[in-house]
Amino acid sequence: MSLPPDLVDRAALARNRARARTLGAELFLHEDAAAEAEERLSEVNKAFTAPAVVTAFPDPWAEILPDARIVADDEVLALEEGAHDLVIHALALHWANDPVGQLIQCRRALSPDGLFLAVLFGGQTLAELRAALAEAESRLAGGLSPRVLPMAEIRDLGALLQRAGFALPVADAVRRTVTYATMFHLIADLRAMGEGNALARRSRRATPRALFPEAAARYAGAYPAGDGRIAATFESIWLTGWAPHPGQQKPLRPGSAVQRLANALGATERRAGDTGD
C-alpha cells in the first residue's frame, strides 16, 4: 500500500525558518508558550533532571530549561530511548508530516513515569486569514490554492496521544487574539516566525496581483478589532501524557464504584422508565 503524499515541504520549511532567524525571528508566541509550560511544570509534583525540548527556535525554551537537550524537529528525532524524564515538543508538531510518529519517538525517549508536554497551533489558528484569502481567491480566480497550513482539532490530537501509548493523556486549548494594523502586517509577522507557506502542494504560479489587496479589504471588513486594526486568532493546543509506570493512577473499571452516584448527589434513584408519579 502506497503512503499518502507529504503535506509539508520540509525543505521549504527549513528555508522559511532560516530566513526568519537571519532577519531576527519574531518569537513572542514561543515566549508565551515557554512561560505557560513553566507554569504547568510548576504544578507537577516532580523534579525533572534530564529534560529535552524539540524545537526549531530554542532561545525561549533555554530560558526556562537551561540544561535541557535541544533537539531539532526532524522527521527522525535525535532522542535516545529512555534517556529523558521530560520531553517537550515546542510549537513544531503542526508541521510534522507524521505527527503520530513524532509522538511515538517522544514516548520512547521517556524513562518510566516521564512526562511528555507538547504545544502546537490548533485548528482555529488564523481562521480569519483563511477565510479572507479563500473568499478573495474564489472570487478572483474561481478556485483555491493551499496557502495556510491545515491544523488539527483538539479532539483528534487527544486521540493521537492514546495511539502513541501515553498514559493519562490530556488535551486542552488556549486561544490568544493578536491585533495588527493590516493583514500585510500579520503576514510579515508570520514570515518572521518561520510560519510562512511551506505546503507541499502550494501553488508555484505567480499570485494574482489583486488577490492580497482584495483579501486585506475583506479581512478588515469582517474581523475588525477597533481603532482600525484587525484581529488574528492563535489557538495553542496543549498535549500532556506520561510514560507508563506501574505506580501511576489508573481509571476505575466500569461498575467498580463503591458509592452510588445518586447518594453523592443527594438524589432519589429510580429505575429506567419510572416517572416518579
PDB file of C-alpha atoms in Angstrom:
ATOM      1  CA  MET A   1       0.000   0.000   0.000  1.00  0.00           C
ATOM      2  CA  SER A   2       1.439   3.376  -1.024  1.00  0.00           C
ATOM      3  CA  LEU A   3       1.988   6.066   1.576  1.00  0.00           C
ATOM      4  CA  PRO A   4      -0.030   9.294   1.371  1.00  0.00           C
ATOM      5  CA  PRO A   5       1.851  12.282  -0.079  1.00  0.00           C
ATOM      6  CA  ASP A   6       3.570  14.613   2.343  1.00  0.00           C
ATOM      7  CA  LEU A   7       1.554  17.619   3.453  1.00  0.00           C
ATOM      8  CA  VAL A   8       4.623  19.720   4.280  1.00  0.00           C
ATOM      9  CA  ASP A   9       7.623  20.563   2.109  1.00  0.00           C
ATOM     10  CA  ARG A  10      10.309  20.195   4.771  1.00  0.00           C
ATOM     11  CA  ALA A  11      12.969  21.882   2.607  1.00  0.00           C
ATOM     12  CA  ALA A  12      10.750  24.946   2.184  1.00  0.00           C
ATOM     13  CA  LEU A  13      10.012  24.940   5.908  1.00  0.00           C
ATOM     14  CA  ALA A  14      13.758  24.898   6.659  1.00  0.00           C
ATOM     15  CA  ARG A  15      14.267  27.850   4.295  1.00  0.00           C
ATOM     16  CA  ASN A  16      11.444  29.794   5.930  1.00  0.00           C
ATOM     17  CA  ARG A  17      12.911  29.234   9.378  1.00  0.00           C
ATOM     18  CA  ALA A  18      16.441  30.103   8.261  1.00  0.00           C
ATOM     19  CA  ARG A  19      15.191  33.352   6.740  1.00  0.00           C
ATOM     20  CA  ALA A  20      13.337  34.182   9.954  1.00  0.00           C
ATOM     21  CA  ARG A  21      16.482  33.621  12.025  1.00  0.00           C
ATOM     22  CA  THR A  22      18.556  35.743   9.647  1.00  0.00           C
ATOM     23  CA  LEU A  23      16.111  38.646   9.807  1.00  0.00           C
ATOM     24  CA  GLY A  24      15.602  38.347  13.566  1.00  0.00           C
ATOM     25  CA  ALA A  25      12.890  35.864  14.424  1.00  0.00           C
ATOM     26  CA  GLU A  26       9.655  37.123  15.981  1.00  0.00           C
ATOM     27  CA  LEU A  27       9.258  34.727  18.898  1.00  0.00           C
ATOM     28  CA  PHE A  28       6.548  36.235  21.102  1.00  0.00           C
ATOM     29  CA  LEU A  29       4.324  33.176  20.705  1.00  0.00           C
ATOM     30  CA  HIS A  30       7.224  30.887  21.624  1.00  0.00           C
ATOM     31  CA  GLU A  31       7.922  33.092  24.637  1.00  0.00           C
ATOM     32  CA  ASP A  32       4.269  32.883  25.678  1.00  0.00           C
ATOM     33  CA  ALA A  33       4.303  29.101  25.239  1.00  0.00           C
ATOM     34  CA  ALA A  34       7.514  28.725  27.249  1.00  0.00           C
ATOM     35  CA  ALA A  35       6.037  30.795  30.087  1.00  0.00           C
ATOM     36  CA  GLU A  36       2.884  28.661  30.019  1.00  0.00           C
ATOM     37  CA  ALA A  37       4.973  25.468  30.031  1.00  0.00           C
ATOM     38  CA  GLU A  38       6.956  26.721  33.015  1.00  0.00           C
ATOM     39  CA  GLU A  39       3.721  27.352  34.914  1.00  0.00           C
ATOM     40  CA  ARG A  40       2.348  23.916  34.038  1.00  0.00           C
ATOM     41  CA  LEU A  41       5.553  22.196  35.115  1.00  0.00           C
ATOM     42  CA  SER A  42       5.479  24.060  38.428  1.00  0.00           C
ATOM     43  CA  GLU A  43       2.151  22.363  39.156  1.00  0.00           C
ATOM     44  CA  VAL A  44       3.651  18.880  38.720  1.00  0.00           C
ATOM     45  CA  ASN A  45       4.937  17.371  41.941  1.00  0.00           C
ATOM     46  CA  LYS A  46       8.104  16.051  40.339  1.00  0.00           C
ATOM     47  CA  ALA A  47      11.662  17.290  39.768  1.00  0.00           C
ATOM     48  CA  PHE A  48      12.935  16.811  36.220  1.00  0.00           C
ATOM     49  CA  THR A  49      16.666  16.166  35.871  1.00  0.00           C
ATOM     50  CA  ALA A  50      17.015  15.085  32.221  1.00  0.00           C
ATOM     51  CA  PRO A  51      14.743  17.250  30.044  1.00  0.00           C
ATOM     52  CA  ALA A  52      14.735  17.516  26.254  1.00  0.00           C
ATOM     53  CA  VAL A  53      13.000  20.118  24.075  1.00  0.00           C
ATOM     54  CA  VAL A  54      12.083  19.512  20.433  1.00  0.00           C
ATOM     55  CA  THR A  55      12.048  22.929  18.784  1.00  0.00           C
ATOM     56  CA  ALA A  56      13.184  24.966  15.797  1.00  0.00           C
ATOM     57  CA  PHE A  57      13.700  28.087  17.955  1.00  0.00           C
ATOM     58  CA  PRO A  58      15.489  27.118  21.192  1.00  0.00           C
ATOM     59  CA  ASP A  59      16.141  30.501  22.839  1.00  0.00           C
ATOM     60  CA  PRO A  60      12.802  30.947  24.693  1.00  0.00           C
ATOM     61  CA  TRP A  61      12.923  27.344  25.899  1.00  0.00           C
ATOM     62  CA  ALA A  62      16.513  27.620  27.091  1.00  0.00           C
ATOM     63  CA  GLU A  63      15.305  30.412  29.375  1.00  0.00           C
ATOM     64  CA  ILE A  64      13.067  28.052  31.357  1.00  0.00           C
ATOM     65  CA  LEU A  65      15.139  24.841  30.964  1.00  0.00           C
ATOM     66  CA  PRO A  66      18.774  25.914  30.566  1.00  0.00           C
ATOM     67  CA  ASP A  67      20.080  22.357  30.988  1.00  0.00           C
ATOM     68  CA  ALA A  68      17.683  20.772  28.502  1.00  0.00           C
ATOM     69  CA  ARG A  69      18.901  18.946  25.444  1.00  0.00           C
ATOM     70  CA  ILE A  70      17.707  20.852  22.369  1.00  0.00           C
ATOM     71  CA  VAL A  71      16.538  18.620  19.528  1.00  0.00           C
ATOM     72  CA  ALA A  72      15.563  19.699  16.011  1.00  0.00           C
ATOM     73  CA  ASP A  73      12.073  18.680  14.911  1.00  0.00           C
ATOM     74  CA  ASP A  74      13.390  16.461  12.123  1.00  0.00           C
ATOM     75  CA  GLU A  75      11.274  13.555  10.930  1.00  0.00           C
ATOM     76  CA  VAL A  76      13.661  11.288  12.873  1.00  0.00           C
ATOM     77  CA  LEU A  77      14.282  12.907  16.258  1.00  0.00           C
ATOM     78  CA  ALA A  78      17.769  12.769  17.770  1.00  0.00           C
ATOM     79  CA  LEU A  79      16.479  11.304  21.045  1.00  0.00           C
ATOM     80  CA  GLU A  80      17.890   8.301  22.881  1.00  0.00           C
ATOM     81  CA  GLU A  81      15.467   5.685  24.097  1.00  0.00           C
ATOM     82  CA  GLY A  82      14.556   6.063  27.776  1.00  0.00           C
ATOM     83  CA  ALA A  83      17.046   8.899  28.293  1.00  0.00           C
ATOM     84  CA  HIS A  84      14.732  11.689  29.476  1.00  0.00           C
ATOM     85  CA  ASP A  85      12.247  12.235  32.281  1.00  0.00           C
ATOM     86  CA  LEU A  86      10.708  15.206  30.427  1.00  0.00           C
ATOM     87  CA  VAL A  87      10.236  15.798  26.701  1.00  0.00           C
ATOM     88  CA  ILE A  88       8.632  18.992  25.398  1.00  0.00           C
ATOM     89  CA  HIS A  89       7.597  19.244  21.740  1.00  0.00           C
ATOM     90  CA  ALA A  90       7.546  23.005  21.336  1.00  0.00           C
ATOM     91  CA  LEU A  91       5.427  24.682  18.642  1.00  0.00           C
ATOM     92  CA  ALA A  92       6.604  22.403  15.848  1.00  0.00           C
ATOM     93  CA  LEU A  93       4.266  19.408  15.808  1.00  0.00           C
ATOM     94  CA  HIS A  94       1.761  21.137  13.495  1.00  0.00           C
ATOM     95  CA  TRP A  95       4.451  20.993  10.755  1.00  0.00           C
ATOM     96  CA  ALA A  96       5.023  17.234  11.101  1.00  0.00           C
ATOM     97  CA  ASN A  97       4.153  15.013   8.154  1.00  0.00           C
ATOM     98  CA  ASP A  98       3.803  12.150  10.634  1.00  0.00           C
ATOM     99  CA  PRO A  99       2.593  13.560  13.966  1.00  0.00           C
ATOM    100  CA  VAL A 100       1.906  10.109  15.411  1.00  0.00           C
ATOM    101  CA  GLY A 101       5.475   9.105  14.580  1.00  0.00           C
ATOM    102  CA  GLN A 102       6.746  12.198  16.391  1.00  0.00           C
ATOM    103  CA  LEU A 103       4.691  11.316  19.471  1.00  0.00           C
ATOM    104  CA  ILE A 104       5.878   7.712  19.446  1.00  0.00           C
ATOM    105  CA  GLN A 105       9.512   8.823  19.238  1.00  0.00           C
ATOM    106  CA  CYS A 106       8.990  11.160  22.204  1.00  0.00           C
ATOM    107  CA  ARG A 107       7.272   8.376  24.126  1.00  0.00           C
ATOM    108  CA  ARG A 108      10.224   6.036  23.552  1.00  0.00           C
ATOM    109  CA  ALA A 109      12.650   8.724  24.692  1.00  0.00           C
ATOM    110  CA  LEU A 110      10.981   8.918  28.106  1.00  0.00           C
ATOM    111  CA  SER A 111      12.006   6.936  31.137  1.00  0.00           C
ATOM    112  CA  PRO A 112       9.159   5.217  33.040  1.00  0.00           C
ATOM    113  CA  ASP A 113       6.822   7.817  34.579  1.00  0.00           C
ATOM    114  CA  GLY A 114       8.435  10.509  32.415  1.00  0.00           C
ATOM    115  CA  LEU A 115       6.305  13.459  31.295  1.00  0.00           C
ATOM    116  CA  PHE A 116       5.531  14.479  27.715  1.00  0.00           C
ATOM    117  CA  LEU A 117       4.301  18.010  27.058  1.00  0.00           C
ATOM    118  CA  ALA A 118       3.535  19.354  23.595  1.00  0.00           C
ATOM    119  CA  VAL A 119       2.213  22.672  22.372  1.00  0.00           C
ATOM    120  CA  LEU A 120       1.204  23.264  18.768  1.00  0.00           C
ATOM    121  CA  PHE A 121      -1.074  25.513  16.785  1.00  0.00           C
ATOM    122  CA  GLY A 122      -4.633  24.171  16.535  1.00  0.00           C
ATOM    123  CA  GLY A 123      -7.453  24.312  14.032  1.00  0.00           C
ATOM    124  CA  GLN A 124      -8.786  27.761  14.997  1.00  0.00           C
ATOM    125  CA  THR A 125      -5.410  29.401  14.358  1.00  0.00           C
ATOM    126  CA  LEU A 126      -5.590  32.071  11.640  1.00  0.00           C
ATOM    127  CA  ALA A 127      -9.234  31.270  10.900  1.00  0.00           C
ATOM    128  CA  GLU A 128      -9.740  34.891   9.847  1.00  0.00           C
ATOM    129  CA  LEU A 129      -6.830  34.840   7.385  1.00  0.00           C
ATOM    130  CA  ARG A 130      -8.003  31.548   5.860  1.00  0.00           C
ATOM    131  CA  ALA A 131     -11.496  32.912   5.310  1.00  0.00           C
ATOM    132  CA  ALA A 132     -10.344  36.219   3.796  1.00  0.00           C
ATOM    133  CA  LEU A 133      -7.896  34.548   1.393  1.00  0.00           C
ATOM    134  CA  ALA A 134     -10.403  31.873   0.390  1.00  0.00           C
ATOM    135  CA  GLU A 135     -13.164  34.381  -0.329  1.00  0.00           C
ATOM    136  CA  ALA A 136     -10.865  36.668  -2.310  1.00  0.00           C
ATOM    137  CA  GLU A 137      -9.284  33.900  -4.366  1.00  0.00           C
ATOM    138  CA  SER A 138     -12.604  32.228  -5.057  1.00  0.00           C
ATOM    139  CA  ARG A 139     -13.981  35.488  -6.441  1.00  0.00           C
ATOM    140  CA  LEU A 140     -10.906  36.406  -8.481  1.00  0.00           C
ATOM    141  CA  ALA A 141      -9.742  33.002  -9.712  1.00  0.00           C
ATOM    142  CA  GLY A 142     -12.760  30.748  -9.335  1.00  0.00           C
ATOM    143  CA  GLY A 143     -10.801  28.296  -7.174  1.00  0.00           C
ATOM    144  CA  LEU A 144      -8.490  27.937  -4.188  1.00  0.00           C
ATOM    145  CA  SER A 145      -4.773  27.309  -3.689  1.00  0.00           C
ATOM    146  CA  PRO A 146      -3.286  25.893  -0.464  1.00  0.00           C
ATOM    147  CA  ARG A 147      -1.972  28.966   1.345  1.00  0.00           C
ATOM    148  CA  VAL A 148      -2.395  28.333   5.098  1.00  0.00           C
ATOM    149  CA  LEU A 149      -1.388  25.095   6.825  1.00  0.00           C
ATOM    150  CA  PRO A 150      -4.402  23.000   7.878  1.00  0.00           C
ATOM    151  CA  MET A 151      -4.176  22.309  11.596  1.00  0.00           C
ATOM    152  CA  ALA A 152      -5.665  19.565  13.726  1.00  0.00           C
ATOM    153  CA  GLU A 153      -8.591  19.861  16.111  1.00  0.00           C
ATOM    154  CA  ILE A 154      -8.199  19.168  19.821  1.00  0.00           C
ATOM    155  CA  ARG A 155     -10.400  16.033  19.794  1.00  0.00           C
ATOM    156  CA  ASP A 156      -8.195  14.430  17.129  1.00  0.00           C
ATOM    157  CA  LEU A 157      -4.955  15.319  18.909  1.00  0.00           C
ATOM    158  CA  GLY A 158      -6.148  13.809  22.183  1.00  0.00           C
ATOM    159  CA  ALA A 159      -6.741  10.522  20.371  1.00  0.00           C
ATOM    160  CA  LEU A 160      -3.195  10.628  18.955  1.00  0.00           C
ATOM    161  CA  LEU A 161      -1.763  10.602  22.473  1.00  0.00           C
ATOM    162  CA  GLN A 162      -3.516   7.309  23.148  1.00  0.00           C
ATOM    163  CA  ARG A 163      -2.360   5.840  19.836  1.00  0.00           C
ATOM    164  CA  ALA A 164       1.221   6.734  20.759  1.00  0.00           C
ATOM    165  CA  GLY A 165       0.973   4.780  24.030  1.00  0.00           C
ATOM    166  CA  PHE A 166       0.874   7.593  26.590  1.00  0.00           C
ATOM    167  CA  ALA A 167      -0.786   7.065  29.949  1.00  0.00           C
ATOM    168  CA  LEU A 168      -3.159   9.637  31.489  1.00  0.00           C
ATOM    169  CA  PRO A 169      -3.493  11.658  28.261  1.00  0.00           C
ATOM    170  CA  VAL A 170      -4.929  15.177  28.461  1.00  0.00           C
ATOM    171  CA  ALA A 171      -5.519  17.785  25.737  1.00  0.00           C
ATOM    172  CA  ASP A 172      -6.618  21.377  26.269  1.00  0.00           C
ATOM    173  CA  ALA A 173      -6.537  24.596  24.296  1.00  0.00           C
ATOM    174  CA  VAL A 174      -5.613  28.227  24.923  1.00  0.00           C
ATOM    175  CA  ARG A 175      -6.648  30.950  22.477  1.00  0.00           C
ATOM    176  CA  ARG A 176      -4.980  34.314  22.062  1.00  0.00           C
ATOM    177  CA  THR A 177      -6.166  37.190  19.895  1.00  0.00           C
ATOM    178  CA  VAL A 178      -3.440  39.398  18.455  1.00  0.00           C
ATOM    179  CA  THR A 179      -4.242  42.670  16.687  1.00  0.00           C
ATOM    180  CA  TYR A 180      -2.477  44.064  13.631  1.00  0.00           C
ATOM    181  CA  ALA A 181      -2.667  47.263  11.630  1.00  0.00           C
ATOM    182  CA  THR A 182      -3.400  45.331   8.412  1.00  0.00           C
ATOM    183  CA  MET A 183      -3.361  41.805   7.000  1.00  0.00           C
ATOM    184  CA  PHE A 184       0.022  42.604   5.460  1.00  0.00           C
ATOM    185  CA  HIS A 185       1.477  43.222   8.923  1.00  0.00           C
ATOM    186  CA  LEU A 186       0.122  39.838  10.038  1.00  0.00           C
ATOM    187  CA  ILE A 187       1.708  38.079   7.044  1.00  0.00           C
ATOM    188  CA  ALA A 188       5.023  39.816   7.758  1.00  0.00           C
ATOM    189  CA  ASP A 189       4.852  38.560  11.353  1.00  0.00           C
ATOM    190  CA  LEU A 190       4.138  35.004  10.188  1.00  0.00           C
ATOM    191  CA  ARG A 191       7.204  35.098   7.963  1.00  0.00           C
ATOM    192  CA  ALA A 192       9.268  36.426  10.867  1.00  0.00           C
ATOM    193  CA  MET A 193       8.029  33.441  12.927  1.00  0.00           C
ATOM    194  CA  GLY A 194       9.108  30.979  10.225  1.00  0.00           C
ATOM    195  CA  GLU A 195       5.412  30.139   9.759  1.00  0.00           C
ATOM    196  CA  GLY A 196       5.119  31.081   6.085  1.00  0.00           C
ATOM    197  CA  ASN A 197       3.589  28.806   3.456  1.00  0.00           C
ATOM    198  CA  ALA A 198       5.572  25.545   3.271  1.00  0.00           C
ATOM    199  CA  LEU A 199       2.807  23.294   1.992  1.00  0.00           C
ATOM    200  CA  ALA A 200       3.959  20.671  -0.471  1.00  0.00           C
ATOM    201  CA  ARG A 201       1.016  21.427  -2.770  1.00  0.00           C
ATOM    202  CA  ARG A 202       1.326  25.203  -2.628  1.00  0.00           C
ATOM    203  CA  SER A 203       0.960  26.960  -5.961  1.00  0.00           C
ATOM    204  CA  ARG A 204       4.229  27.780  -7.738  1.00  0.00           C
ATOM    205  CA  ARG A 205       2.499  30.189 -10.111  1.00  0.00           C
ATOM    206  CA  ALA A 206       2.587  33.932  -9.693  1.00  0.00           C
ATOM    207  CA  THR A 207      -0.108  35.159  -7.303  1.00  0.00           C
ATOM    208  CA  PRO A 208      -2.750  37.347  -8.980  1.00  0.00           C
ATOM    209  CA  ARG A 209      -1.849  40.949  -8.251  1.00  0.00           C
ATOM    210  CA  ALA A 210      -5.293  41.786  -6.917  1.00  0.00           C
ATOM    211  CA  LEU A 211      -5.526  38.821  -4.538  1.00  0.00           C
ATOM    212  CA  PHE A 212      -3.871  40.200  -1.424  1.00  0.00           C
ATOM    213  CA  PRO A 213      -5.404  43.709  -1.596  1.00  0.00           C
ATOM    214  CA  GLU A 214      -8.822  42.081  -2.063  1.00  0.00           C
ATOM    215  CA  ALA A 215      -8.221  39.698   0.847  1.00  0.00           C
ATOM    216  CA  ALA A 216      -6.934  42.532   3.040  1.00  0.00           C
ATOM    217  CA  ALA A 217     -10.078  44.574   2.398  1.00  0.00           C
ATOM    218  CA  ARG A 218     -12.314  41.584   3.190  1.00  0.00           C
ATOM    219  CA  TYR A 219     -10.294  40.864   6.345  1.00  0.00           C
ATOM    220  CA  ALA A 220     -10.584  44.426   7.602  1.00  0.00           C
ATOM    221  CA  GLY A 221     -14.330  44.466   6.973  1.00  0.00           C
ATOM    222  CA  ALA A 222     -15.093  41.092   8.562  1.00  0.00           C
ATOM    223  CA  TYR A 223     -12.701  40.990  11.529  1.00  0.00           C
ATOM    224  CA  PRO A 224     -12.208  44.476  12.995  1.00  0.00           C
ATOM    225  CA  ALA A 225     -10.510  44.813  16.361  1.00  0.00           C
ATOM    226  CA  GLY A 226     -11.207  48.502  16.935  1.00  0.00           C
ATOM    227  CA  ASP A 227      -9.064  51.559  16.244  1.00  0.00           C
ATOM    228  CA  GLY A 228      -8.747  50.494  12.624  1.00  0.00           C
ATOM    229  CA  ARG A 229      -6.933  47.274  13.452  1.00  0.00           C
ATOM    230  CA  ILE A 230      -7.745  43.629  12.651  1.00  0.00           C
ATOM    231  CA  ALA A 231      -7.912  40.562  14.888  1.00  0.00           C
ATOM    232  CA  ALA A 232      -5.955  37.331  14.380  1.00  0.00           C
ATOM    233  CA  THR A 233      -6.616  34.183  16.418  1.00  0.00           C
ATOM    234  CA  PHE A 234      -3.833  31.857  17.542  1.00  0.00           C
ATOM    235  CA  GLU A 235      -5.023  28.650  19.198  1.00  0.00           C
ATOM    236  CA  SER A 236      -2.382  26.751  21.170  1.00  0.00           C
ATOM    237  CA  ILE A 237      -3.271  23.140  21.879  1.00  0.00           C
ATOM    238  CA  TRP A 238      -1.503  21.534  24.821  1.00  0.00           C
ATOM    239  CA  LEU A 239      -0.979  17.780  24.979  1.00  0.00           C
ATOM    240  CA  THR A 240       0.117  16.029  28.160  1.00  0.00           C
ATOM    241  CA  GLY A 241       0.902  12.359  28.673  1.00  0.00           C
ATOM    242  CA  TRP A 242       3.074  10.105  30.802  1.00  0.00           C
ATOM    243  CA  ALA A 243       5.282   7.157  30.009  1.00  0.00           C
ATOM    244  CA  PRO A 244       3.516   4.183  31.600  1.00  0.00           C
ATOM    245  CA  HIS A 245       4.675   3.101  35.057  1.00  0.00           C
ATOM    246  CA  PRO A 246       3.132   0.565  37.467  1.00  0.00           C
ATOM    247  CA  GLY A 247       2.776   3.156  40.229  1.00  0.00           C
ATOM    248  CA  GLN A 248       0.602   5.551  38.211  1.00  0.00           C
ATOM    249  CA  GLN A 249      -3.059   6.153  38.921  1.00  0.00           C
ATOM    250  CA  LYS A 250      -5.412   4.207  36.688  1.00  0.00           C
ATOM    251  CA  PRO A 251      -9.062   4.882  35.830  1.00  0.00           C
ATOM    252  CA  LEU A 252     -11.585   2.718  37.654  1.00  0.00           C
ATOM    253  CA  ARG A 253     -13.124  -0.175  35.769  1.00  0.00           C
ATOM    254  CA  PRO A 254     -16.807   0.302  34.836  1.00  0.00           C
ATOM    255  CA  GLY A 255     -19.010  -0.994  37.671  1.00  0.00           C
ATOM    256  CA  SER A 256     -16.259  -0.831  40.292  1.00  0.00           C
ATOM    257  CA  ALA A 257     -17.577   2.229  42.186  1.00  0.00           C
ATOM    258  CA  VAL A 258     -18.275   1.691  45.871  1.00  0.00           C
ATOM    259  CA  GLN A 259     -20.783   4.569  46.184  1.00  0.00           C
ATOM    260  CA  ARG A 260     -23.903   5.229  44.118  1.00  0.00           C
ATOM    261  CA  LEU A 261     -23.989   8.464  42.131  1.00  0.00           C
ATOM    262  CA  ALA A 262     -27.486   9.186  43.472  1.00  0.00           C
ATOM    263  CA  ASN A 263     -26.148   9.118  47.043  1.00  0.00           C
ATOM    264  CA  ALA A 264     -23.332  11.505  46.189  1.00  0.00           C
ATOM    265  CA  LEU A 265     -25.790  13.932  44.568  1.00  0.00           C
ATOM    266  CA  GLY A 266     -28.426  13.584  47.287  1.00  0.00           C
ATOM    267  CA  ALA A 267     -30.949  12.488  44.641  1.00  0.00           C
ATOM    268  CA  THR A 268     -33.597   9.785  44.606  1.00  0.00           C
ATOM    269  CA  GLU A 269     -32.655   6.837  42.415  1.00  0.00           C
ATOM    270  CA  ARG A 270     -35.349   5.396  40.111  1.00  0.00           C
ATOM    271  CA  ARG A 271     -35.398   2.551  37.624  1.00  0.00           C
ATOM    272  CA  ALA A 272     -35.348   3.386  33.928  1.00  0.00           C
ATOM    273  CA  GLY A 273     -38.830   4.304  32.732  1.00  0.00           C
ATOM    274  CA  ASP A 274     -40.039   5.216  36.235  1.00  0.00           C
ATOM    275  CA  THR A 275     -41.583   8.694  36.029  1.00  0.00           C
ATOM    276  CA  GLY A 276     -41.970   9.004  39.799  1.00  0.00           C
ATOM    277  CA  ASP A 277     -45.748   9.635  39.578  1.00  0.00           C
TER     278      ASP A 277
END
